[in-house]
Amino acid sequence: MKISLVSVENSITAIGFRKIAAVARKVRPDVEVCYLVPMGERAFFKLLFKKREIEPDLFPEELARIGQHLGRSDLVCFSSMTPFAEVTQKVIAAVRQANPKTYIVWGGVHAIVNPEDAICSADGICVGEGETAFRNFLEAFLAGKDPTTVKNFWFNKGGRIIRNEFLPLQTSAEMDRFPYPLYADNELIYRRGKGFIPMGRDEYLSYNDLVYNTVWAIGCPYKCTYCSNSKFSKNHKDYRNLRHPSVDYIIGEIKHVLGKHPHISTVRFHDDSFMAIPLETLKHFSEKWRQVIRIPFWVYGLIPVFVNREKMKVLVHSGMEGVRMGIQSGSDKILKFYNRPNRPGLIADSMSIIGEFTPYMCPPYYDIIVDNPIETKQDLTDTLEVMYHAPRPYTILVYALRMIPGTEMAEDFEKRGIPVESITKGYVATIPSLANTMIFLLSVCKLPQGIYRAFLKNVVPYSEQPGYSVLFPFARFLYKVKNALDLFRSLDFSIFPGRAGWLIWKLGIIRVIQRRRLDRAYKEINLD
């Protein structure tokens, strides 16, 4: 029996998929693990100069080739997020055309947030945490038993939908016993015109550069209405409790990866609530990190309410060289609409604390959501004021408001009768409004007060905004150039693409510079 696991994503990061793949290989060592990246490999200059967002898709001849390959398997299991749901459905159709007998399973975020859609294309979908559930399914399937009683799964049996109960959420002790996520271990990647090829070091460099991506803590105490976590919490109230394996486990995971790829020069933690981890645990993590790993790391997913001077000090002291925090809006009213944890002045205070540590880090990233149809002129002004007065330097990641099906926000806008595009259409392309133009310009420099106030007078709500077809693309181009220069100035080697970055590492340049930076933070930041 042949089994294939397939990640459909805009990269090979696939953090959750790699965890499931490791579990699957424990059950059946010959499981085929494939990566399908419709957008192609990451390219620095392509990202800098592209004019619009690239939508994920595949040509008919590519779909046929993919279908023929995967159709040779008895069981094919897909993992994807909602922006890649449509292309996943096309791949599933191609597999079914090549071999109608292939059993199809679909997991990942899309199957959880929009199970009614996913179950239409698959024989089974995983609607909860997958490590234990998928192991149970795979063991039953391989033993020839009926798998349709496995919890955390729905099944489509001849058009009859079987909706099974949820398993208890995995505990920290259970997470400690899971294998490390699969990494650089006999995997395949699809290349246009070549089909699925073995994924070696060069492929990792082409898609991931010198970075390793992971998650330590799972769960989020909040239910922001636009976020898939709101659906996770709806399915399981205990999802709001933070859970993570031990410090020794996460240190062991990184050490395992460095043993495979010693050129890894940065680790990115994509936790939703890394800063919610208790201070004493972070101290233990930081001590171990400095003793054993000794390379820089980034923390993504900061929530302003958890930004804490003591935690920042501990993490920067051990090697944290960058953070990414979700601001989303400077308007208290809009933050309340998003159900974000907030209090007056919270965002400014959090940015101020982060700003204290920027001499030791790359400029922080701040997420902003734009193009919200219920925002007023005052809401837009509040956001621009926050960005105008924010400590510099910083950069921004701008996202157009898009709906994730199944979230509270999707239901809210539907009740209001306000149409908002689905996240399947992408979320990077934003309208060329004056407000959006100013957000990009403010990330480049603090405009003179007179010019800033003159622009601010002409900002209008989303529904009334005229296009700025010349100024907007110019502002966005300046923003991209400034971001690139910031990364070069900060010597963030994670941006160096492919073999060029590997050669810089091979020459020892990265190690020397990073050691100096780590030693400076260690000596100058006093933890007493």
mmCIF file with all atom_site columns, C-alpha atoms in Angstrom, residues 239-433:
data_model
loop_
_atom_site.group_PDB
_atom_site.id
_atom_site.type_symbol
_atom_site.label_atom_id
_atom_site.label_alt_id
_atom_site.label_comp_id
_atom_site.label_asym_id
_atom_site.label_entity_id
_atom_site.label_seq_id
_atom_site.pdbx_PDB_ins_code
_atom_site.Cartn_x
_atom_site.Cartn_y
_atom_site.Cartn_z
_atom_site.occupancy
_atom_site.B_iso_or_equiv
_atom_site.pdbx_formal_charge
_atom_site.auth_seq_id
_atom_site.auth_comp_id
_atom_site.auth_asym_id
_atom_site.auth_atom_id
_atom_site.pdbx_PDB_model_num
ATOM 1   C CA . TYR A 1 239 ? -7.988  25.919 23.066 1.00 0.00 ? 239 TYR A CA 1
ATOM 2   C CA . ARG A 1 240 ? -7.702  29.287 24.811 1.00 0.00 ? 240 ARG A CA 1
ATOM 3   C CA . ASN A 1 241 ? -5.276  27.716 27.300 1.00 0.00 ? 241 ASN A CA 1
ATOM 4   C CA . LEU A 1 242 ? -1.637  27.899 26.235 1.00 0.00 ? 242 LEU A CA 1
ATOM 5   C CA . ARG A 1 243 ? 0.094   24.515 25.861 1.00 0.00 ? 243 ARG A CA 1
ATOM 6   C CA . HIS A 1 244 ? 3.646   23.749 24.855 1.00 0.00 ? 244 HIS A CA 1
ATOM 7   C CA . PRO A 1 245 ? 6.235   20.990 25.156 1.00 0.00 ? 245 PRO A CA 1
ATOM 8   C CA . SER A 1 246 ? 9.159   21.431 27.502 1.00 0.00 ? 246 SER A CA 1
ATOM 9   C CA . VAL A 1 247 ? 12.121  23.751 26.997 1.00 0.00 ? 247 VAL A CA 1
ATOM 10  C CA . ASP A 1 248 ? 14.279  20.669 26.442 1.00 0.00 ? 248 ASP A CA 1
ATOM 11  C CA . TYR A 1 249 ? 11.953  19.521 23.632 1.00 0.00 ? 249 TYR A CA 1
ATOM 12  C CA . ILE A 1 250 ? 12.059  22.777 21.655 1.00 0.00 ? 250 ILE A CA 1
ATOM 13  C CA . ILE A 1 251 ? 15.828  23.110 22.154 1.00 0.00 ? 251 ILE A CA 1
ATOM 14  C CA . GLY A 1 252 ? 16.197  19.487 21.014 1.00 0.00 ? 252 GLY A CA 1
ATOM 15  C CA . GLU A 1 253 ? 14.091  20.212 17.917 1.00 0.00 ? 253 GLU A CA 1
ATOM 16  C CA . ILE A 1 254 ? 16.319  23.110 16.856 1.00 0.00 ? 254 ILE A CA 1
ATOM 17  C CA . LYS A 1 255 ? 19.470  21.121 17.607 1.00 0.00 ? 255 LYS A CA 1
ATOM 18  C CA . HIS A 1 256 ? 18.086  18.280 15.438 1.00 0.00 ? 256 HIS A CA 1
ATOM 19  C CA . VAL A 1 257 ? 17.503  20.690 12.525 1.00 0.00 ? 257 VAL A CA 1
ATOM 20  C CA . LEU A 1 258 ? 20.965  22.247 12.855 1.00 0.00 ? 258 LEU A CA 1
ATOM 21  C CA . GLY A 1 259 ? 22.397  18.749 12.681 1.00 0.00 ? 259 GLY A CA 1
ATOM 22  C CA . LYS A 1 260 ? 20.719  18.377 9.278  1.00 0.00 ? 260 LYS A CA 1
ATOM 23  C CA . HIS A 1 261 ? 21.395  21.911 8.017  1.00 0.00 ? 261 HIS A CA 1
ATOM 24  C CA . PRO A 1 262 ? 24.144  23.691 9.996  1.00 0.00 ? 262 PRO A CA 1
ATOM 25  C CA . HIS A 1 263 ? 23.764  26.719 7.696  1.00 0.00 ? 263 HIS A CA 1
ATOM 26  C CA . ILE A 1 264 ? 20.472  27.659 9.410  1.00 0.00 ? 264 ILE A CA 1
ATOM 27  C CA . SER A 1 265 ? 21.204  31.144 10.750 1.00 0.00 ? 265 SER A CA 1
ATOM 28  C CA . THR A 1 266 ? 17.815  32.278 12.057 1.00 0.00 ? 266 THR A CA 1
ATOM 29  C CA . VAL A 1 267 ? 14.869  30.552 13.739 1.00 0.00 ? 267 VAL A CA 1
ATOM 30  C CA . ARG A 1 268 ? 11.393  32.046 13.486 1.00 0.00 ? 268 ARG A CA 1
ATOM 31  C CA . PHE A 1 269 ? 8.785   31.201 16.093 1.00 0.00 ? 269 PHE A CA 1
ATOM 32  C CA . HIS A 1 270 ? 5.289   31.594 14.619 1.00 0.00 ? 270 HIS A CA 1
ATOM 33  C CA . ASP A 1 271 ? 3.424   31.159 17.905 1.00 0.00 ? 271 ASP A CA 1
ATOM 34  C CA . ASP A 1 272 ? 0.177   33.093 18.307 1.00 0.00 ? 272 ASP A CA 1
ATOM 35  C CA . SER A 1 273 ? 1.060   33.985 21.907 1.00 0.00 ? 273 SER A CA 1
ATOM 36  C CA . PHE A 1 274 ? 4.783   33.479 22.525 1.00 0.00 ? 274 PHE A CA 1
ATOM 37  C CA . MET A 1 275 ? 4.909   36.360 25.013 1.00 0.00 ? 275 MET A CA 1
ATOM 38  C CA . ALA A 1 276 ? 2.105   34.764 27.040 1.00 0.00 ? 276 ALA A CA 1
ATOM 39  C CA . ILE A 1 277 ? 4.511   32.027 28.129 1.00 0.00 ? 277 ILE A CA 1
ATOM 40  C CA . PRO A 1 278 ? 5.383   32.587 31.833 1.00 0.00 ? 278 PRO A CA 1
ATOM 41  C CA . LEU A 1 279 ? 8.507   34.608 32.571 1.00 0.00 ? 279 LEU A CA 1
ATOM 42  C CA . GLU A 1 280 ? 10.230  31.793 34.486 1.00 0.00 ? 280 GLU A CA 1
ATOM 43  C CA . THR A 1 281 ? 9.776   29.437 31.520 1.00 0.00 ? 281 THR A CA 1
ATOM 44  C CA . LEU A 1 282 ? 11.163  32.068 29.153 1.00 0.00 ? 282 LEU A CA 1
ATOM 45  C CA . LYS A 1 283 ? 14.172  32.516 31.441 1.00 0.00 ? 283 LYS A CA 1
ATOM 46  C CA . HIS A 1 284 ? 14.830  28.765 31.318 1.00 0.00 ? 284 HIS A CA 1
ATOM 47  C CA . PHE A 1 285 ? 14.391  28.786 27.527 1.00 0.00 ? 285 PHE A CA 1
ATOM 48  C CA . SER A 1 286 ? 16.766  31.743 27.146 1.00 0.00 ? 286 SER A CA 1
ATOM 49  C CA . GLU A 1 287 ? 19.488  30.144 29.257 1.00 0.00 ? 287 GLU A CA 1
ATOM 50  C CA . LYS A 1 288 ? 19.291  26.904 27.274 1.00 0.00 ? 288 LYS A CA 1
ATOM 51  C CA . TRP A 1 289 ? 19.153  28.762 23.959 1.00 0.00 ? 289 TRP A CA 1
ATOM 52  C CA . ARG A 1 290 ? 22.311  30.677 24.709 1.00 0.00 ? 290 ARG A CA 1
ATOM 53  C CA . GLN A 1 291 ? 24.143  27.590 25.956 1.00 0.00 ? 291 GLN A CA 1
ATOM 54  C CA . VAL A 1 292 ? 23.119  25.151 23.205 1.00 0.00 ? 292 VAL A CA 1
ATOM 55  C CA . ILE A 1 293 ? 21.870  26.975 20.067 1.00 0.00 ? 293 ILE A CA 1
ATOM 56  C CA . ARG A 1 294 ? 23.567  30.394 19.979 1.00 0.00 ? 294 ARG A CA 1
ATOM 57  C CA . ILE A 1 295 ? 21.984  31.747 16.799 1.00 0.00 ? 295 ILE A CA 1
ATOM 58  C CA . PRO A 1 296 ? 19.457  34.610 16.529 1.00 0.00 ? 296 PRO A CA 1
ATOM 59  C CA . PHE A 1 297 ? 15.711  34.013 16.590 1.00 0.00 ? 297 PHE A CA 1
ATOM 60  C CA . TRP A 1 298 ? 12.578  35.992 15.768 1.00 0.00 ? 298 TRP A CA 1
ATOM 61  C CA . VAL A 1 299 ? 9.257   35.920 17.597 1.00 0.00 ? 299 VAL A CA 1
ATOM 62  C CA . TYR A 1 300 ? 6.181   36.411 15.410 1.00 0.00 ? 300 TYR A CA 1
ATOM 63  C CA . GLY A 1 301 ? 2.627   36.815 16.632 1.00 0.00 ? 301 GLY A CA 1
ATOM 64  C CA . LEU A 1 302 ? 3.161   39.210 19.536 1.00 0.00 ? 302 LEU A CA 1
ATOM 65  C CA . ILE A 1 303 ? -0.085  40.433 21.089 1.00 0.00 ? 303 ILE A CA 1
ATOM 66  C CA . PRO A 1 304 ? 0.288   43.968 22.516 1.00 0.00 ? 304 PRO A CA 1
ATOM 67  C CA . VAL A 1 305 ? -1.285  43.070 25.867 1.00 0.00 ? 305 VAL A CA 1
ATOM 68  C CA . PHE A 1 306 ? 1.503   40.542 26.526 1.00 0.00 ? 306 PHE A CA 1
ATOM 69  C CA . VAL A 1 307 ? 4.445   42.783 25.603 1.00 0.00 ? 307 VAL A CA 1
ATOM 70  C CA . ASN A 1 308 ? 6.422   43.010 28.791 1.00 0.00 ? 308 ASN A CA 1
ATOM 71  C CA . ARG A 1 309 ? 9.722   44.806 29.441 1.00 0.00 ? 309 ARG A CA 1
ATOM 72  C CA . GLU A 1 310 ? 11.118  41.952 31.564 1.00 0.00 ? 310 GLU A CA 1
ATOM 73  C CA . LYS A 1 311 ? 10.266  39.316 28.967 1.00 0.00 ? 311 LYS A CA 1
ATOM 74  C CA . MET A 1 312 ? 11.714  41.453 26.174 1.00 0.00 ? 312 MET A CA 1
ATOM 75  C CA . LYS A 1 313 ? 14.905  41.897 28.182 1.00 0.00 ? 313 LYS A CA 1
ATOM 76  C CA . VAL A 1 314 ? 15.279  38.160 28.830 1.00 0.00 ? 314 VAL A CA 1
ATOM 77  C CA . LEU A 1 315 ? 14.672  37.208 25.182 1.00 0.00 ? 315 LEU A CA 1
ATOM 78  C CA . VAL A 1 316 ? 16.890  39.896 23.614 1.00 0.00 ? 316 VAL A CA 1
ATOM 79  C CA . HIS A 1 317 ? 19.616  38.991 26.109 1.00 0.00 ? 317 HIS A CA 1
ATOM 80  C CA . SER A 1 318 ? 19.634  35.425 24.737 1.00 0.00 ? 318 SER A CA 1
ATOM 81  C CA . GLY A 1 319 ? 19.477  36.238 21.022 1.00 0.00 ? 319 GLY A CA 1
ATOM 82  C CA . MET A 1 320 ? 16.052  37.511 19.930 1.00 0.00 ? 320 MET A CA 1
ATOM 83  C CA . GLU A 1 321 ? 16.839  39.764 16.969 1.00 0.00 ? 321 GLU A CA 1
ATOM 84  C CA . GLY A 1 322 ? 13.350  40.623 15.764 1.00 0.00 ? 322 GLY A CA 1
ATOM 85  C CA . VAL A 1 323 ? 9.654   40.681 16.615 1.00 0.00 ? 323 VAL A CA 1
ATOM 86  C CA . ARG A 1 324 ? 6.390   40.935 14.741 1.00 0.00 ? 324 ARG A CA 1
ATOM 87  C CA . MET A 1 325 ? 3.347   42.347 16.518 1.00 0.00 ? 325 MET A CA 1
ATOM 88  C CA . GLY A 1 326 ? -0.253  42.593 15.372 1.00 0.00 ? 326 GLY A CA 1
ATOM 89  C CA . ILE A 1 327 ? -1.536  46.169 15.699 1.00 0.00 ? 327 ILE A CA 1
ATOM 90  C CA . GLN A 1 328 ? -4.329  45.750 13.116 1.00 0.00 ? 328 GLN A CA 1
ATOM 91  C CA . SER A 1 329 ? -5.777  49.212 13.834 1.00 0.00 ? 329 SER A CA 1
ATOM 92  C CA . GLY A 1 330 ? -5.082  52.297 15.914 1.00 0.00 ? 330 GLY A CA 1
ATOM 93  C CA . SER A 1 331 ? -8.791  52.809 16.512 1.00 0.00 ? 331 SER A CA 1
ATOM 94  C CA . ASP A 1 332 ? -10.165 51.575 19.834 1.00 0.00 ? 332 ASP A CA 1
ATOM 95  C CA . LYS A 1 333 ? -13.568 51.187 18.173 1.00 0.00 ? 333 LYS A CA 1
ATOM 96  C CA . ILE A 1 334 ? -12.242 48.948 15.392 1.00 0.00 ? 334 ILE A CA 1
ATOM 97  C CA . LEU A 1 335 ? -10.148 46.916 17.834 1.00 0.00 ? 335 LEU A CA 1
ATOM 98  C CA . LYS A 1 336 ? -13.329 46.324 19.822 1.00 0.00 ? 336 LYS A CA 1
ATOM 99  C CA . PHE A 1 337 ? -15.035 45.247 16.593 1.00 0.00 ? 337 PHE A CA 1
ATOM 100 C CA . TYR A 1 338 ? -12.169 42.787 16.021 1.00 0.00 ? 338 TYR A CA 1
ATOM 101 C CA . ASN A 1 339 ? -12.489 41.645 19.662 1.00 0.00 ? 339 ASN A CA 1
ATOM 102 C CA . ARG A 1 340 ? -8.796  42.408 20.190 1.00 0.00 ? 340 ARG A CA 1
ATOM 103 C CA . PRO A 1 341 ? -7.514  42.716 23.763 1.00 0.00 ? 341 PRO A CA 1
ATOM 104 C CA . ASN A 1 342 ? -7.064  46.446 24.237 1.00 0.00 ? 342 ASN A CA 1
ATOM 105 C CA . ARG A 1 343 ? -7.083  49.447 26.528 1.00 0.00 ? 343 ARG A CA 1
ATOM 106 C CA . PRO A 1 344 ? -6.489  53.119 25.672 1.00 0.00 ? 344 PRO A CA 1
ATOM 107 C CA . GLY A 1 345 ? -2.803  53.658 24.987 1.00 0.00 ? 345 GLY A CA 1
ATOM 108 C CA . LEU A 1 346 ? -1.942  49.932 24.972 1.00 0.00 ? 346 LEU A CA 1
ATOM 109 C CA . ILE A 1 347 ? -0.507  49.850 21.448 1.00 0.00 ? 347 ILE A CA 1
ATOM 110 C CA . ALA A 1 348 ? 1.606   52.970 21.972 1.00 0.00 ? 348 ALA A CA 1
ATOM 111 C CA . ASP A 1 349 ? 2.931   51.538 25.252 1.00 0.00 ? 349 ASP A CA 1
ATOM 112 C CA . SER A 1 350 ? 3.808   48.205 23.642 1.00 0.00 ? 350 SER A CA 1
ATOM 113 C CA . MET A 1 351 ? 5.556   49.894 20.735 1.00 0.00 ? 351 MET A CA 1
ATOM 114 C CA . SER A 1 352 ? 7.497   52.047 23.194 1.00 0.00 ? 352 SER A CA 1
ATOM 115 C CA . ILE A 1 353 ? 8.748   48.967 25.088 1.00 0.00 ? 353 ILE A CA 1
ATOM 116 C CA . ILE A 1 354 ? 9.789   47.278 21.846 1.00 0.00 ? 354 ILE A CA 1
ATOM 117 C CA . GLY A 1 355 ? 11.480  50.512 20.761 1.00 0.00 ? 355 GLY A CA 1
ATOM 118 C CA . GLU A 1 356 ? 13.771  50.370 23.807 1.00 0.00 ? 356 GLU A CA 1
ATOM 119 C CA . PHE A 1 357 ? 15.373  47.212 22.408 1.00 0.00 ? 357 PHE A CA 1
ATOM 120 C CA . THR A 1 358 ? 15.689  48.128 18.712 1.00 0.00 ? 358 THR A CA 1
ATOM 121 C CA . PRO A 1 359 ? 19.426  48.965 19.104 1.00 0.00 ? 359 PRO A CA 1
ATOM 122 C CA . TYR A 1 360 ? 19.919  45.203 19.525 1.00 0.00 ? 360 TYR A CA 1
ATOM 123 C CA . MET A 1 361 ? 17.372  44.040 16.941 1.00 0.00 ? 361 MET A CA 1
ATOM 124 C CA . CYS A 1 362 ? 16.166  44.449 13.379 1.00 0.00 ? 362 CYS A CA 1
ATOM 125 C CA . PRO A 1 363 ? 13.353  47.011 13.017 1.00 0.00 ? 363 PRO A CA 1
ATOM 126 C CA . PRO A 1 364 ? 10.152  45.460 14.413 1.00 0.00 ? 364 PRO A CA 1
ATOM 127 C CA . TYR A 1 365 ? 7.324   44.394 12.099 1.00 0.00 ? 365 TYR A CA 1
ATOM 128 C CA . TYR A 1 366 ? 3.794   45.632 12.796 1.00 0.00 ? 366 TYR A CA 1
ATOM 129 C CA . ASP A 1 367 ? 0.713   44.089 11.138 1.00 0.00 ? 367 ASP A CA 1
ATOM 130 C CA . ILE A 1 368 ? -2.004  46.439 9.890  1.00 0.00 ? 368 ILE A CA 1
ATOM 131 C CA . ILE A 1 369 ? -5.426  45.486 8.477  1.00 0.00 ? 369 ILE A CA 1
ATOM 132 C CA . VAL A 1 370 ? -6.738  47.933 5.869  1.00 0.00 ? 370 VAL A CA 1
ATOM 133 C CA . ASP A 1 371 ? -9.774  48.251 3.570  1.00 0.00 ? 371 ASP A CA 1
ATOM 134 C CA . ASN A 1 372 ? -12.324 47.598 6.312  1.00 0.00 ? 372 ASN A CA 1
ATOM 135 C CA . PRO A 1 373 ? -15.720 48.765 4.965  1.00 0.00 ? 373 PRO A CA 1
ATOM 136 C CA . ILE A 1 374 ? -16.999 49.878 8.393  1.00 0.00 ? 374 ILE A CA 1
ATOM 137 C CA . GLU A 1 375 ? -14.019 52.145 9.183  1.00 0.00 ? 375 GLU A CA 1
ATOM 138 C CA . THR A 1 376 ? -14.781 55.870 9.433  1.00 0.00 ? 376 THR A CA 1
ATOM 139 C CA . LYS A 1 377 ? -12.466 58.807 8.735  1.00 0.00 ? 377 LYS A CA 1
ATOM 140 C CA . GLN A 1 378 ? -11.774 58.987 12.475 1.00 0.00 ? 378 GLN A CA 1
ATOM 141 C CA . ASP A 1 379 ? -10.806 55.292 12.603 1.00 0.00 ? 379 ASP A CA 1
ATOM 142 C CA . LEU A 1 380 ? -8.340  55.796 9.755  1.00 0.00 ? 380 LEU A CA 1
ATOM 143 C CA . THR A 1 381 ? -6.973  58.931 11.417 1.00 0.00 ? 381 THR A CA 1
ATOM 144 C CA . ASP A 1 382 ? -6.451  57.054 14.690 1.00 0.00 ? 382 ASP A CA 1
ATOM 145 C CA . THR A 1 383 ? -4.408  54.372 12.894 1.00 0.00 ? 383 THR A CA 1
ATOM 146 C CA . LEU A 1 384 ? -2.296  56.933 11.031 1.00 0.00 ? 384 LEU A CA 1
ATOM 147 C CA . GLU A 1 385 ? -1.639  58.850 14.264 1.00 0.00 ? 385 GLU A CA 1
ATOM 148 C CA . VAL A 1 386 ? -0.328  55.683 15.941 1.00 0.00 ? 386 VAL A CA 1
ATOM 149 C CA . MET A 1 387 ? 2.016   55.033 13.027 1.00 0.00 ? 387 MET A CA 1
ATOM 150 C CA . TYR A 1 388 ? 3.132   58.681 12.834 1.00 0.00 ? 388 TYR A CA 1
ATOM 151 C CA . HIS A 1 389 ? 4.172   58.807 16.509 1.00 0.00 ? 389 HIS A CA 1
ATOM 152 C CA . ALA A 1 390 ? 5.565   55.251 16.749 1.00 0.00 ? 390 ALA A CA 1
ATOM 153 C CA . PRO A 1 391 ? 9.235   54.862 17.773 1.00 0.00 ? 391 PRO A CA 1
ATOM 154 C CA . ARG A 1 392 ? 11.432  54.421 14.722 1.00 0.00 ? 392 ARG A CA 1
ATOM 155 C CA . PRO A 1 393 ? 12.704  52.481 12.909 1.00 0.00 ? 393 PRO A CA 1
ATOM 156 C CA . TYR A 1 394 ? 9.895   50.030 12.187 1.00 0.00 ? 394 TYR A CA 1
ATOM 157 C CA . THR A 1 395 ? 8.332   48.342 9.210  1.00 0.00 ? 395 THR A CA 1
ATOM 158 C CA . ILE A 1 396 ? 4.803   47.223 8.474  1.00 0.00 ? 396 ILE A CA 1
ATOM 159 C CA . LEU A 1 397 ? 3.024   44.269 6.961  1.00 0.00 ? 397 LEU A CA 1
ATOM 160 C CA . VAL A 1 398 ? -0.191  45.495 5.346  1.00 0.00 ? 398 VAL A CA 1
ATOM 161 C CA . TYR A 1 399 ? -3.122  43.135 4.781  1.00 0.00 ? 399 TYR A CA 1
ATOM 162 C CA . ALA A 1 400 ? -6.425  43.841 3.093  1.00 0.00 ? 400 ALA A CA 1
ATOM 163 C CA . LEU A 1 401 ? -9.384  42.686 5.156  1.00 0.00 ? 401 LEU A CA 1
ATOM 164 C CA . ARG A 1 402 ? -10.486 39.296 3.835  1.00 0.00 ? 402 ARG A CA 1
ATOM 165 C CA . MET A 1 403 ? -12.887 36.765 5.250  1.00 0.00 ? 403 MET A CA 1
ATOM 166 C CA . ILE A 1 404 ? -11.871 33.357 6.548  1.00 0.00 ? 404 ILE A CA 1
ATOM 167 C CA . PRO A 1 405 ? -15.045 31.245 6.260  1.00 0.00 ? 405 PRO A CA 1
ATOM 168 C CA . GLY A 1 406 ? -16.378 30.018 9.574  1.00 0.00 ? 406 GLY A CA 1
ATOM 169 C CA . THR A 1 407 ? -14.943 32.861 11.665 1.00 0.00 ? 407 THR A CA 1
ATOM 170 C CA . GLU A 1 408 ? -17.084 35.179 13.782 1.00 0.00 ? 408 GLU A CA 1
ATOM 171 C CA . MET A 1 409 ? -16.237 38.086 11.505 1.00 0.00 ? 409 MET A CA 1
ATOM 172 C CA . ALA A 1 410 ? -17.505 36.266 8.421  1.00 0.00 ? 410 ALA A CA 1
ATOM 173 C CA . GLU A 1 411 ? -20.803 35.660 10.226 1.00 0.00 ? 411 GLU A CA 1
ATOM 174 C CA . ASP A 1 412 ? -20.923 39.294 11.432 1.00 0.00 ? 412 ASP A CA 1
ATOM 175 C CA . PHE A 1 413 ? -20.474 40.808 7.964  1.00 0.00 ? 413 PHE A CA 1
ATOM 176 C CA . GLU A 1 414 ? -23.010 38.378 6.530  1.00 0.00 ? 414 GLU A CA 1
ATOM 177 C CA . LYS A 1 415 ? -25.581 39.556 9.105  1.00 0.00 ? 415 LYS A CA 1
ATOM 178 C CA . ARG A 1 416 ? -24.780 43.175 8.231  1.00 0.00 ? 416 ARG A CA 1
ATOM 179 C CA . GLY A 1 417 ? -25.249 42.434 4.534  1.00 0.00 ? 417 GLY A CA 1
ATOM 180 C CA . ILE A 1 418 ? -21.778 43.825 3.755  1.00 0.00 ? 418 ILE A CA 1
ATOM 181 C CA . PRO A 1 419 ? -19.889 41.857 1.093  1.00 0.00 ? 419 PRO A CA 1
ATOM 182 C CA . VAL A 1 420 ? -16.206 41.273 1.838  1.00 0.00 ? 420 VAL A CA 1
ATOM 183 C CA . GLU A 1 421 ? -13.899 39.229 -0.373 1.00 0.00 ? 421 GLU A CA 1
ATOM 184 C CA . SER A 1 422 ? -12.869 35.762 0.729  1.00 0.00 ? 422 SER A CA 1
ATOM 185 C CA . ILE A 1 423 ? -9.285  35.100 1.785  1.00 0.00 ? 423 ILE A CA 1
ATOM 186 C CA . THR A 1 424 ? -9.110  32.614 -1.107 1.00 0.00 ? 424 THR A CA 1
ATOM 187 C CA . LYS A 1 425 ? -8.523  35.643 -3.342 1.00 0.00 ? 425 LYS A CA 1
ATOM 188 C CA . GLY A 1 426 ? -5.435  36.663 -1.377 1.00 0.00 ? 426 GLY A CA 1
ATOM 189 C CA . TYR A 1 427 ? -4.956  39.363 1.213  1.00 0.00 ? 427 TYR A CA 1
ATOM 190 C CA . VAL A 1 428 ? -1.911  41.379 0.155  1.00 0.00 ? 428 VAL A CA 1
ATOM 191 C CA . ALA A 1 429 ? -3.377  43.456 -2.680 1.00 0.00 ? 429 ALA A CA 1
ATOM 192 C CA . THR A 1 430 ? -4.840  46.664 -1.205 1.00 0.00 ? 430 THR A CA 1
ATOM 193 C CA . ILE A 1 431 ? -6.777  49.495 -2.812 1.00 0.00 ? 431 ILE A CA 1
ATOM 194 C CA . PRO A 1 432 ? -4.643  52.505 -3.863 1.00 0.00 ? 432 PRO A CA 1
ATOM 195 C CA . SER A 1 433 ? -6.295  54.919 -1.416 1.00 0.00 ? 433 SER A CA 1
#
